[in-house]
Coordinates of C-alpha atoms in Angstrom, one line a residue:
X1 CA -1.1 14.6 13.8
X2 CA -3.8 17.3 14.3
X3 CA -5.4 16.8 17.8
X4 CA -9.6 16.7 17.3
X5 CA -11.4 18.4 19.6
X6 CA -14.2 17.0 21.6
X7 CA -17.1 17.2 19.1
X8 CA -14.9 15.6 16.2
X9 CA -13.7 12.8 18.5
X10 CA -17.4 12.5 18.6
X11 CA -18.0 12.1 15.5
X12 CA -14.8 9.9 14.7
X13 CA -16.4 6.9 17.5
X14 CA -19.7 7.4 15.8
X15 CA -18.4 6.4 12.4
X16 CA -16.2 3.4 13.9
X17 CA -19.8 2.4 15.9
X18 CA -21.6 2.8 12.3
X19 CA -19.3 0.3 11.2
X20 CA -19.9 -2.0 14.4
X21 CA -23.2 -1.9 14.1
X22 CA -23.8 -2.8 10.3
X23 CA -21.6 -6.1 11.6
X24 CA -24.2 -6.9 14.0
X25 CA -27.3 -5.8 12.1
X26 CA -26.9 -6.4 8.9
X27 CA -29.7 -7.9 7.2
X28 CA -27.5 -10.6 5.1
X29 CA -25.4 -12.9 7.1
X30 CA -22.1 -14.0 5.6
X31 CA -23.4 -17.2 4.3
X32 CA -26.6 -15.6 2.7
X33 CA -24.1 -12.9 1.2
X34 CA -23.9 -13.3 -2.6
X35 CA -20.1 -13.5 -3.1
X36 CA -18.4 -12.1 -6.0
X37 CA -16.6 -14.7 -7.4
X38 CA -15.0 -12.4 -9.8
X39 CA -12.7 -11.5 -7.3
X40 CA -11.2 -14.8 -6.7
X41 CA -8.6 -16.4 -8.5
X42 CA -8.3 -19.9 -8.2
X43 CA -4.3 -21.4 -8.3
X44 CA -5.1 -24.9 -8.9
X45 CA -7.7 -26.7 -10.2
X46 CA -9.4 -28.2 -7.2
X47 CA -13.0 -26.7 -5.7
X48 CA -13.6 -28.6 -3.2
X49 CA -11.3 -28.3 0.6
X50 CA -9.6 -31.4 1.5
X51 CA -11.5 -33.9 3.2
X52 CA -11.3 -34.8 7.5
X53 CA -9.2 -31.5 7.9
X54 CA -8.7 -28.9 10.4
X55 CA -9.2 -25.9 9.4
X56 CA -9.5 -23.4 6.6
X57 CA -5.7 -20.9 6.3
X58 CA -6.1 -17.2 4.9
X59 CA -3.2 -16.3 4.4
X60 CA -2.7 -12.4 5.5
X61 CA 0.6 -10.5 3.9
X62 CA -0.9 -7.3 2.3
X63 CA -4.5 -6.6 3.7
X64 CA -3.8 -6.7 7.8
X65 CA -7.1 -6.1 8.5
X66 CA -10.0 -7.9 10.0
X67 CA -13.0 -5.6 8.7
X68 CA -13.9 -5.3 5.0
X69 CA -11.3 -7.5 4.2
X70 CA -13.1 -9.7 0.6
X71 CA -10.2 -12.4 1.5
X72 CA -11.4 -13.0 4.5
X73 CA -14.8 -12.5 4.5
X74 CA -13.8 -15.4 1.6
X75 CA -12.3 -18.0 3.8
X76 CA -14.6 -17.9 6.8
X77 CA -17.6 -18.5 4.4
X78 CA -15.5 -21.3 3.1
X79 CA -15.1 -22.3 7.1
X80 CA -18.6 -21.9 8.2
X81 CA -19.8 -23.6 4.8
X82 CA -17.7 -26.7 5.9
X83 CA -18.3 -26.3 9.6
X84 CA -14.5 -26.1 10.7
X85 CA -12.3 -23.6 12.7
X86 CA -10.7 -20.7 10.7
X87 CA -7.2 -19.3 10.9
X88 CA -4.8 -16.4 10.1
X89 CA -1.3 -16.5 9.6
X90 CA 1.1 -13.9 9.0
X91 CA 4.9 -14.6 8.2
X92 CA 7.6 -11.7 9.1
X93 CA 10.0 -12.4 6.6
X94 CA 13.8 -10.8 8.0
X95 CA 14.4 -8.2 5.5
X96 CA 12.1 -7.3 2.7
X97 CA 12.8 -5.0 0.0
X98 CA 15.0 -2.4 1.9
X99 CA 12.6 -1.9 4.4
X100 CA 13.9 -1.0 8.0
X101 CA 12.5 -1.2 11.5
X102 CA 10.4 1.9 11.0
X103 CA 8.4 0.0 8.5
X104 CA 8.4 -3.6 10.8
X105 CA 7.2 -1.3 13.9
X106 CA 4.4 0.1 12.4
X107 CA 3.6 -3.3 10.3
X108 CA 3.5 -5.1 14.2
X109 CA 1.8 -3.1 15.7
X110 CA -0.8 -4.0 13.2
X111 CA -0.5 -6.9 13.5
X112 CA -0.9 -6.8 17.5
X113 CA -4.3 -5.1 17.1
X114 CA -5.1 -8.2 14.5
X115 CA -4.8 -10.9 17.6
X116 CA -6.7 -9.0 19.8
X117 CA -9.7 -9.0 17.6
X118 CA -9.2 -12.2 16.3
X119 CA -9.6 -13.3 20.5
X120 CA -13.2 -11.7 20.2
X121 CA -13.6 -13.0 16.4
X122 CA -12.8 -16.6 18.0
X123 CA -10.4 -16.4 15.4
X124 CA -6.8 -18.4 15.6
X125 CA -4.6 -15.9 14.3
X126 CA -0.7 -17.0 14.3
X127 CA 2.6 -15.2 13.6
X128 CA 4.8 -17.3 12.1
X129 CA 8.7 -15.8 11.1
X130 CA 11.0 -17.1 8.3
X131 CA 10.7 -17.5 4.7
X132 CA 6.6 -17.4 4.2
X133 CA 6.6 -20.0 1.2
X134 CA 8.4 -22.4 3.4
X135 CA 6.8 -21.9 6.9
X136 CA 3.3 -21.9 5.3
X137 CA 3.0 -25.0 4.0
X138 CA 4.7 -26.4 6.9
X139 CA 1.8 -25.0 9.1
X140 CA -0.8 -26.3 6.4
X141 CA 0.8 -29.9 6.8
X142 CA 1.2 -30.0 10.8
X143 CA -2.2 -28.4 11.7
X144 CA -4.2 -30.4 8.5
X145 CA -5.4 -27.2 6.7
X146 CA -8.0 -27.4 4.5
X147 CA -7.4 -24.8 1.5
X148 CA -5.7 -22.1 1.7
X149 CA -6.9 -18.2 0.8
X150 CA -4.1 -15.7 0.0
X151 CA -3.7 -12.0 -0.5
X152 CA -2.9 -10.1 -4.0
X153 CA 0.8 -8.3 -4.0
X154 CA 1.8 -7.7 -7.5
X155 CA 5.3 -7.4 -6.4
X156 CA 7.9 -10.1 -7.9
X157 CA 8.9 -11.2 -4.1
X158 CA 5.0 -11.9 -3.1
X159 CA 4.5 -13.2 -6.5
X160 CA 7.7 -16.2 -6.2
X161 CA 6.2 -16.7 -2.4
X162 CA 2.6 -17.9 -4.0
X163 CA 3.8 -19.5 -6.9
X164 CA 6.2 -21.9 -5.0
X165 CA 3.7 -22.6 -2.1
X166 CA 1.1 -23.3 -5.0
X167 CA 3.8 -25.7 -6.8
X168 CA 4.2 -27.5 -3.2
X169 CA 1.2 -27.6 -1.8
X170 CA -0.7 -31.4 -1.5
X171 CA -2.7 -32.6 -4.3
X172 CA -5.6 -32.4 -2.6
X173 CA -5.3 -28.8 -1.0
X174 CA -7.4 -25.8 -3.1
X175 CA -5.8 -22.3 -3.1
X176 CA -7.6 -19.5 -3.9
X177 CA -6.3 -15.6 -4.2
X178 CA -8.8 -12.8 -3.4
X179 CA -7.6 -9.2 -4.2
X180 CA -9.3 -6.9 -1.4
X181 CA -7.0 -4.2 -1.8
X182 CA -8.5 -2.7 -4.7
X183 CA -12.1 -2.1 -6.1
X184 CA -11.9 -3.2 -8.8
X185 CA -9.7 -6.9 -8.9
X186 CA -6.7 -6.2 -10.8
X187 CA -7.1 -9.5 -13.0
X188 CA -10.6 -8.5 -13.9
X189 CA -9.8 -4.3 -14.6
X190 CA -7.8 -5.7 -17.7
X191 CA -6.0 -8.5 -18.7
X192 CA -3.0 -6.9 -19.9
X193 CA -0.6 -3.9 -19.2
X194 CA -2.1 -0.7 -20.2
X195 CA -0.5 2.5 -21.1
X196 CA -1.9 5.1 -18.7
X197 CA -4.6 6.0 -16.8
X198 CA -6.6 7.3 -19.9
X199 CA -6.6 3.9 -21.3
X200 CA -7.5 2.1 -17.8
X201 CA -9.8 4.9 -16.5
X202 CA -12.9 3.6 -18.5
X203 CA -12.2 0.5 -17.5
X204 CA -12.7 0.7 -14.0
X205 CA -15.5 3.2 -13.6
X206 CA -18.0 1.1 -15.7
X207 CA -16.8 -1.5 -13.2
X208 CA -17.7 0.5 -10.2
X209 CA -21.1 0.0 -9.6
X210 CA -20.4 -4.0 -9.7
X211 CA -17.7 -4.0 -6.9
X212 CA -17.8 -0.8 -4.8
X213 CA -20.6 -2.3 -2.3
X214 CA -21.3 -2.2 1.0
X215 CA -19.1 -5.2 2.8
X216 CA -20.8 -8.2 5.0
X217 CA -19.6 -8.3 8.5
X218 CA -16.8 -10.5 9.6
X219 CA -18.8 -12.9 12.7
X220 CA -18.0 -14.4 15.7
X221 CA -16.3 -18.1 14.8
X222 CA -18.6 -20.7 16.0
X223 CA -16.0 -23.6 15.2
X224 CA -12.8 -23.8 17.6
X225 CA -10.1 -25.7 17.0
X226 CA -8.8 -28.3 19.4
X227 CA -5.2 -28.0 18.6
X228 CA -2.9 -26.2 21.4
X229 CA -0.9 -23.3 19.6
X230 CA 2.7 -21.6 20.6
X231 CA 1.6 -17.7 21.9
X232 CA 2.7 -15.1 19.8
X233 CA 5.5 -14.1 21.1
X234 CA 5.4 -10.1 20.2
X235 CA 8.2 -9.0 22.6
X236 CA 10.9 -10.9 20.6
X237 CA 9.2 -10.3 17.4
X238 CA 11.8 -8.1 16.2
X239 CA 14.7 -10.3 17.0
X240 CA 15.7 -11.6 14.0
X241 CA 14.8 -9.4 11.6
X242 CA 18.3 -8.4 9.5
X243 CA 17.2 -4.3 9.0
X244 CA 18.4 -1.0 9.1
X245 CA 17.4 -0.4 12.7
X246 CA 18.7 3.2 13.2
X247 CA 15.7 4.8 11.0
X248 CA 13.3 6.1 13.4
X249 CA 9.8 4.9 14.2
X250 CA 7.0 7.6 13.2
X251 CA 4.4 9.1 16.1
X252 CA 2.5 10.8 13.7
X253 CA 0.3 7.5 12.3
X254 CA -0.4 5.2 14.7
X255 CA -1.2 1.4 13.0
X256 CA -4.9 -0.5 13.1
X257 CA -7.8 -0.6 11.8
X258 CA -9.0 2.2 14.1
X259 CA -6.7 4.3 14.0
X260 CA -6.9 4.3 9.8
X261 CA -10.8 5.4 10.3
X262 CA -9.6 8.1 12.7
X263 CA -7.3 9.6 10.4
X264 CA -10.5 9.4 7.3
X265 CA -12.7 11.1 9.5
X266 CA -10.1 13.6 10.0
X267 CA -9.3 14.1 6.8
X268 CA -13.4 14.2 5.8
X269 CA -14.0 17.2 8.5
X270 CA -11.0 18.9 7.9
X271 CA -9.3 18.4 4.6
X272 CA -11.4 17.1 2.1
X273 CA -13.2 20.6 1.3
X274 CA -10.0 22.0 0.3
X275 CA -8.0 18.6 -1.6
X276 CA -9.6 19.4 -4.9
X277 CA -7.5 22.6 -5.1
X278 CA -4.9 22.4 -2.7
X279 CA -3.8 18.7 -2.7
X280 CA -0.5 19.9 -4.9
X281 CA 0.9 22.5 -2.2
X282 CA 3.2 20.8 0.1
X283 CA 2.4 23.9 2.3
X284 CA -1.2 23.2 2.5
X285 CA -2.6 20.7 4.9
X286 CA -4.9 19.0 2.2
X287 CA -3.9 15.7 1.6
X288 CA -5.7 12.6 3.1
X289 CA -2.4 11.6 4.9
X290 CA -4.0 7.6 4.7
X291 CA -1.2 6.1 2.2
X292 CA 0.1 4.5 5.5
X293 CA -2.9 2.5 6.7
X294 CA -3.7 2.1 2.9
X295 CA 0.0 0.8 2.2
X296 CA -0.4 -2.3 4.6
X297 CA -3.9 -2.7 4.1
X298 CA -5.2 -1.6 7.7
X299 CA -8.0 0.2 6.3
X300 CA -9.9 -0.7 3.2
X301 CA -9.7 1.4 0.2
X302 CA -13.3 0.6 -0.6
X303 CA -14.3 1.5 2.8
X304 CA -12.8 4.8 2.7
X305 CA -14.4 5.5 -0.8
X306 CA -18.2 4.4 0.3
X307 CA -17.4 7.1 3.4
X308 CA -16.3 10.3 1.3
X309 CA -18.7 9.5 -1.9
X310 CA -21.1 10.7 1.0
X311 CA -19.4 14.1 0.5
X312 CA -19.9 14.7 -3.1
X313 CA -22.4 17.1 -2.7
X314 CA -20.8 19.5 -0.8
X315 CA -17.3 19.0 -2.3
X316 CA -17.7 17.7 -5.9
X317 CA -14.3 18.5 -7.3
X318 CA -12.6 17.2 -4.0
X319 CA -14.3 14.2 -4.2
X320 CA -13.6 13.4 -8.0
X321 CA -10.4 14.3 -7.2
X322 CA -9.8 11.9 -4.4
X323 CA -11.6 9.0 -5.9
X324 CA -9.3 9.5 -9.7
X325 CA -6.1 9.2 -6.7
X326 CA -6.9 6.6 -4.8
X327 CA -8.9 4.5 -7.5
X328 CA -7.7 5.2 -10.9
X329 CA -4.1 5.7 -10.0
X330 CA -3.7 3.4 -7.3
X331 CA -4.7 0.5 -9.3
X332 CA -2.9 1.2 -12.3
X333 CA 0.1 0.7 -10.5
X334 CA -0.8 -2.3 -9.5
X335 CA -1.9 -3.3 -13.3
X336 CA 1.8 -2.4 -13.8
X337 CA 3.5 -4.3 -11.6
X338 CA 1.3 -7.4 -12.0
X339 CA 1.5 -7.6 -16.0
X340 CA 5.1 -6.2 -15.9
X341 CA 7.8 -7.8 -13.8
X342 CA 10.6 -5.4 -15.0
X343 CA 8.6 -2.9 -13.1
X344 CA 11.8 -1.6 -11.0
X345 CA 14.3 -1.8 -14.2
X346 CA 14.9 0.5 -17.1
X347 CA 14.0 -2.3 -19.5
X348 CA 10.6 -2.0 -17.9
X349 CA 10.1 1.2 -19.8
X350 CA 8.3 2.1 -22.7
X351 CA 11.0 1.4 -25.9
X352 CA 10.5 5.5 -26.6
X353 CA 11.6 6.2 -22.8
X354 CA 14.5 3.2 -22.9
X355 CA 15.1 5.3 -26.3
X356 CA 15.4 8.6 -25.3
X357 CA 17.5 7.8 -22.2
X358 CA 20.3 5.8 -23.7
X359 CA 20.7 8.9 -25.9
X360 CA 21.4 10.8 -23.4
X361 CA 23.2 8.7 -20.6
X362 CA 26.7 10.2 -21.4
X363 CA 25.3 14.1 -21.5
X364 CA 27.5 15.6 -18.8
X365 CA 26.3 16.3 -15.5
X366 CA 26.9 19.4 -13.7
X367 CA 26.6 17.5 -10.3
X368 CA 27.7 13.6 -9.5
X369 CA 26.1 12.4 -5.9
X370 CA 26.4 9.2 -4.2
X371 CA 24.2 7.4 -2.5
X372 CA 25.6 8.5 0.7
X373 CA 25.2 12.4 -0.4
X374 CA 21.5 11.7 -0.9
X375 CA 20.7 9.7 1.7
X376 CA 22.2 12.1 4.0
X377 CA 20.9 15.7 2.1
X378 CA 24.4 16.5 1.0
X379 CA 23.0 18.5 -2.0
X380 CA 23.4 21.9 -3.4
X381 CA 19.6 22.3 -4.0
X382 CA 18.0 23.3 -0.9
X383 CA 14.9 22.1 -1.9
X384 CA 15.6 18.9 -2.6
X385 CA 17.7 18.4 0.6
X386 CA 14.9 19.3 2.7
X387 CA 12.4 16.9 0.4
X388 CA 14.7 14.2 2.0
X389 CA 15.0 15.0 5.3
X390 CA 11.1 15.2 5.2
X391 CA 11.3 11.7 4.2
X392 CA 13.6 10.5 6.6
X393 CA 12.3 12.1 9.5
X394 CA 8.8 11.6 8.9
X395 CA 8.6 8.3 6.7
X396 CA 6.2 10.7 4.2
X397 CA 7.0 12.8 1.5
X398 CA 4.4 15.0 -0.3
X399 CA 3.1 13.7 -3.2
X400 CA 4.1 16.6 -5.5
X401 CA 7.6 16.4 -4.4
X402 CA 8.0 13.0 -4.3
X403 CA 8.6 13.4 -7.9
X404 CA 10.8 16.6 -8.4
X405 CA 12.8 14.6 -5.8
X406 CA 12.7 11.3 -7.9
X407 CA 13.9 14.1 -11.0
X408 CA 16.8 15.1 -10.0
X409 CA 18.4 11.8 -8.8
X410 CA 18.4 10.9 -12.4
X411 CA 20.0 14.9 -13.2
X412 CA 22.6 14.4 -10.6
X413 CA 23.7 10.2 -10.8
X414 CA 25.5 9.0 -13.6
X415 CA 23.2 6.6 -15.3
X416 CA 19.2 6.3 -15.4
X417 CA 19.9 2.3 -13.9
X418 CA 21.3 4.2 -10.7
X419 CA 19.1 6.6 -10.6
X420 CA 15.8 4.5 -10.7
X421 CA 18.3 1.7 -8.2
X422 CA 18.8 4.4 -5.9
X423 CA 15.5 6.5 -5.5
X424 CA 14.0 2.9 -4.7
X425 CA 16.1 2.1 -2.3
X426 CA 15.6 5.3 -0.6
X427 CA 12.0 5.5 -1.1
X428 CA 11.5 1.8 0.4
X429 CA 13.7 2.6 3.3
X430 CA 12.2 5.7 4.6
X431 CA 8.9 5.8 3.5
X432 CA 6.3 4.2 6.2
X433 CA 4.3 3.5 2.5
X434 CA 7.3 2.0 0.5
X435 CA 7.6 -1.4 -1.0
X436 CA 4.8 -0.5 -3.1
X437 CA 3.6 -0.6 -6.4
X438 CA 2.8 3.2 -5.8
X439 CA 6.3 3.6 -5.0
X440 CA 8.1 2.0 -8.0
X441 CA 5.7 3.3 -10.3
X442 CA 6.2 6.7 -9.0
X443 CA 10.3 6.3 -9.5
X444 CA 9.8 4.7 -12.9
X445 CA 6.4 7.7 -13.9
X446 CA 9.6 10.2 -12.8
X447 CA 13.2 8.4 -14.1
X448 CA 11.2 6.6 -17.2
X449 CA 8.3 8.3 -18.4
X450 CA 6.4 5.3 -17.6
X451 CA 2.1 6.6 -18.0
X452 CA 3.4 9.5 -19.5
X453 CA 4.5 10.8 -23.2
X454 CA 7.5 12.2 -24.3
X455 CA 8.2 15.8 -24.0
X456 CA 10.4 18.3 -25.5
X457 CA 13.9 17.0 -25.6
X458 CA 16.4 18.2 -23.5
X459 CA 20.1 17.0 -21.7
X460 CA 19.9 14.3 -19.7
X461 CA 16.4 13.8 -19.5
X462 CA 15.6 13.4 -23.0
X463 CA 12.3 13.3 -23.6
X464 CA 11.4 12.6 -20.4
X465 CA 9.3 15.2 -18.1
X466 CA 11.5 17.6 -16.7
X467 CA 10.9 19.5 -13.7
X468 CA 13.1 21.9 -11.9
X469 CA 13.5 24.6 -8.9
X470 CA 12.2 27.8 -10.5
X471 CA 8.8 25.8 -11.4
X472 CA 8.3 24.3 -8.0
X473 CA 8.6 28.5 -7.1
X474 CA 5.5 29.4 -9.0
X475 CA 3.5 26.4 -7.0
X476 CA 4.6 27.2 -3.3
X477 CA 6.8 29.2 -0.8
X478 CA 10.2 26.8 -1.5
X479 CA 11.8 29.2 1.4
X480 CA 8.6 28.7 4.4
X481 CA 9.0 24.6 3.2
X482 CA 12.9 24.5 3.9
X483 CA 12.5 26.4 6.5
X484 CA 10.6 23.7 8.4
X485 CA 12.1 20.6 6.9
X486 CA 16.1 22.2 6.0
X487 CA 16.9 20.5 8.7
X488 CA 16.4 17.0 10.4
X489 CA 14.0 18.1 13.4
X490 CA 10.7 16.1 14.6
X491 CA 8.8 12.9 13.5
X492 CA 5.8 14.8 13.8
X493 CA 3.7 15.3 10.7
X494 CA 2.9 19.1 11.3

């Protein structure tokens, strides 16, 4: 990661003060803060928290954050209105959707840097391990919890967790879902599956003004609980997790809250003045680099949005640019994932993309790679080869490349249902920002045409948007990026 000098770091523990101060000064405590209730979802039918309890759950699993975090800004209004203690739990599940132990390194650490300021928060924050429907309404039947506030994941594993919990929970238990990862709550952006960003676009920004506001702070508990906890136990954490545990942890993002705003206020003095036109050179340092911290919600989205609209002045195009990324096409992947649970099949697809590709699954390859030639850059295209070793070594793969990568697995495997199997399973494995929406709607946008339209037909592909080595020429220096990524060399980012 680029190192700041002096009078950046500077600036980088100013804006993390900003942020500390506008929790103690703010003019509007939590419990005078008008709450948007259009980002709840209730799950059940009951309003009011079960009576004589303990405590008030939130449930953490996508936002692992303590600051501008709407969940749980949520449940410890919910605490403070009923005058009890508020917890945290988190449940490290074994395996989880092809992730390996670069993924679970980064995600504890988080998580780490979430108990120490839960201490200061007076906060009981607990790390449970095991199947999370299972060991969460243990914990809400042992400790007498008194509702339960969960985070939105729109993937089908998340999904089956909160419906089964919700299906065994107590009669008398509320549970509510809060969406803080994006803007604008995916439930409330549209209420059904839309066809590309065009047709979502306008349906966020005249949402905007609504939900992109400034965030209440998160205060110092006043209610402790008198129940004597198990310590986290971080050093055997790791234990038990069932993972690919030769994939090597990443040094150039380092997990938490603070280290997320580092990394914006790098990318505001540094990068953001040349995004707008440079963001699709995998040459040029212009992208944000925060799809890590944004991935397992360490920073807010929201947060980092209200930070560089501060820029648009100076860097209009950038700016626009930026906010149509990390708004617009961020949350249409989640409206795809939420209202379409074939989201990592073909049958997912459009019918003109499921169309188009069963017309051409028998065209005849002029390369056949398996899994184990991809996964190990075994190719004959240079450029590719290095897009995967990129991947590999660094957990990142530029965003532009991403999808000529995701392109030719479906040119070289021998059906589209491989193809989309196996850039998912590579994407989720290596990527420090995998198991995402992002991520399967990027492999299905690439394999499937999914948010895009058909295109002059060709072999294989169809219909489907090709793209191919002589075109990624005319965009960058292919030979100065395989030079530095040909081979397997550092986890450093630059």
């Amino acid at each position: 990661m680029e190192e700041l000098n002096p009078f950046k770091r500077r600036k980088v523990f100013d804006l993390l003060k900003k942020f500390e101060d506008n929790r103690k000064n703010t003019s509007e405590s939590i419990m005078t803060f008008k709450f948007n209730k259009k980002r709840i979802k209730r799950l059940n039918n009951l309003n009011d928290i079960k009576e004589n309890c303990n405590g008030i759950l939130y449930w953490m699993f996508r936002d692992i954050r303590i600051q501008d975090n709407w969940a749980l800004l949520f449940a410890q209004k919910a605490a403070l209105k009923n005058n009890v203690p508020l917890h945290i739990c988190f449940c490290l599940i074994s395996n989880f959707l092809n992730a390996s132990i670069r993924y679970y390194k980064f995600l504890l650490k988080g998580l780490e840097e979430i108990e120490k300021e839960c201490k200061k928060l007076n906060i009981n924050f607990h790390l449970l391990h095991g199947e999370p429907n299972i060991n969460i309404l243990k914990f809400i039947k042992i400790y007498n919890m008194g509702a339960i506030i969960t985070d939105f994941y729109p993937l089908k594993l998340p999904m089956l967790w909160i419906d089964n919990v919700k299906k065994n929970l107590p009669k008398d238990i509320p549970i509510c879902q809060v969406d803080a990862h994006n803007i604008v709550p995916c439930w409330y952006a549209s209420s059904k599956q839309e066809f590309a960003a065009k047709t979502i676009r306008n349906k966020i920004n005249t949402k905007l003004e609504e939900f992109l506001t400034e965030f209440p702070p998160v205060i110092k508990h006043p209610y402790t609980t008198k129940e004597k906890f198990e310590k986290n136990n971080w050093k055997i954490a790791l234990q038990n997790v069932e993972v690919d545990k030769s994939v090597k942890e990443i040094t150039w993002a380092k997990p938490g809250y603070e280290n997320g705003i580092k990394e914006l206020e790098n990318f505001l003095q540094n990068r953001l003045k040349k995004y707008g036109d440079e963001r699709n050179n995998p040459l040029s340092n212009a992208i944000s680099n925060l799809s890590p911290w944004f991935h397992f919600g360490m920073i807010s989205v929201q947060r980092c949005i209200l930070e560089i609209k501060e820029y648009k002045k100076l860097y209009k195009k950038s700016v626009e640019s930026f906010m149509e990324e990390a708004i617009i096409r961020k949350e249409l992947s989640d409206n795809f994932c939420f209202y379409n649970e074939k989201y990592d099949l073909i049958e997912g697809a459009y019918p003109w993309a499921i169309e188009t590709l069963n017309k051409h699954r028998k065209d005849k390859r002029k390369y056949i790679y398996f899994l184990n030639h991809l996964e190990n850059s075994e190719t004959h295209d240079d450029l590719w080869n290095a897009c995967q070793n990129q991947m590999v070594t660094i957990g990142k793969m530029h965003g532009f490349l991403r999808m000529y990568w995701a392109k030719k697995i479906l040119e070289w495997t021998e059906t589209p249902e491989i193809a989309l199997k196996w850039a998912n399973y590579l994407n989720n494995k290596y990527s420090i920002d995998g198991c995402d929406p992002n991520g399967y709607v990027g492999c299905m946008w690439s394999i499937c045409g999914v948010h895009d339209h058909g295109w002059p037909e060709r072999d294989i592909f169809g219909k489907i948007r090709y793209m191919n080595y002589e075109g990624c020429k005319r965009k960058f220096n292919i030979a100065e990026f395989v030079m530095k990524w040909g081979k397997k060399k550092t986890n450093e980012l630059i």
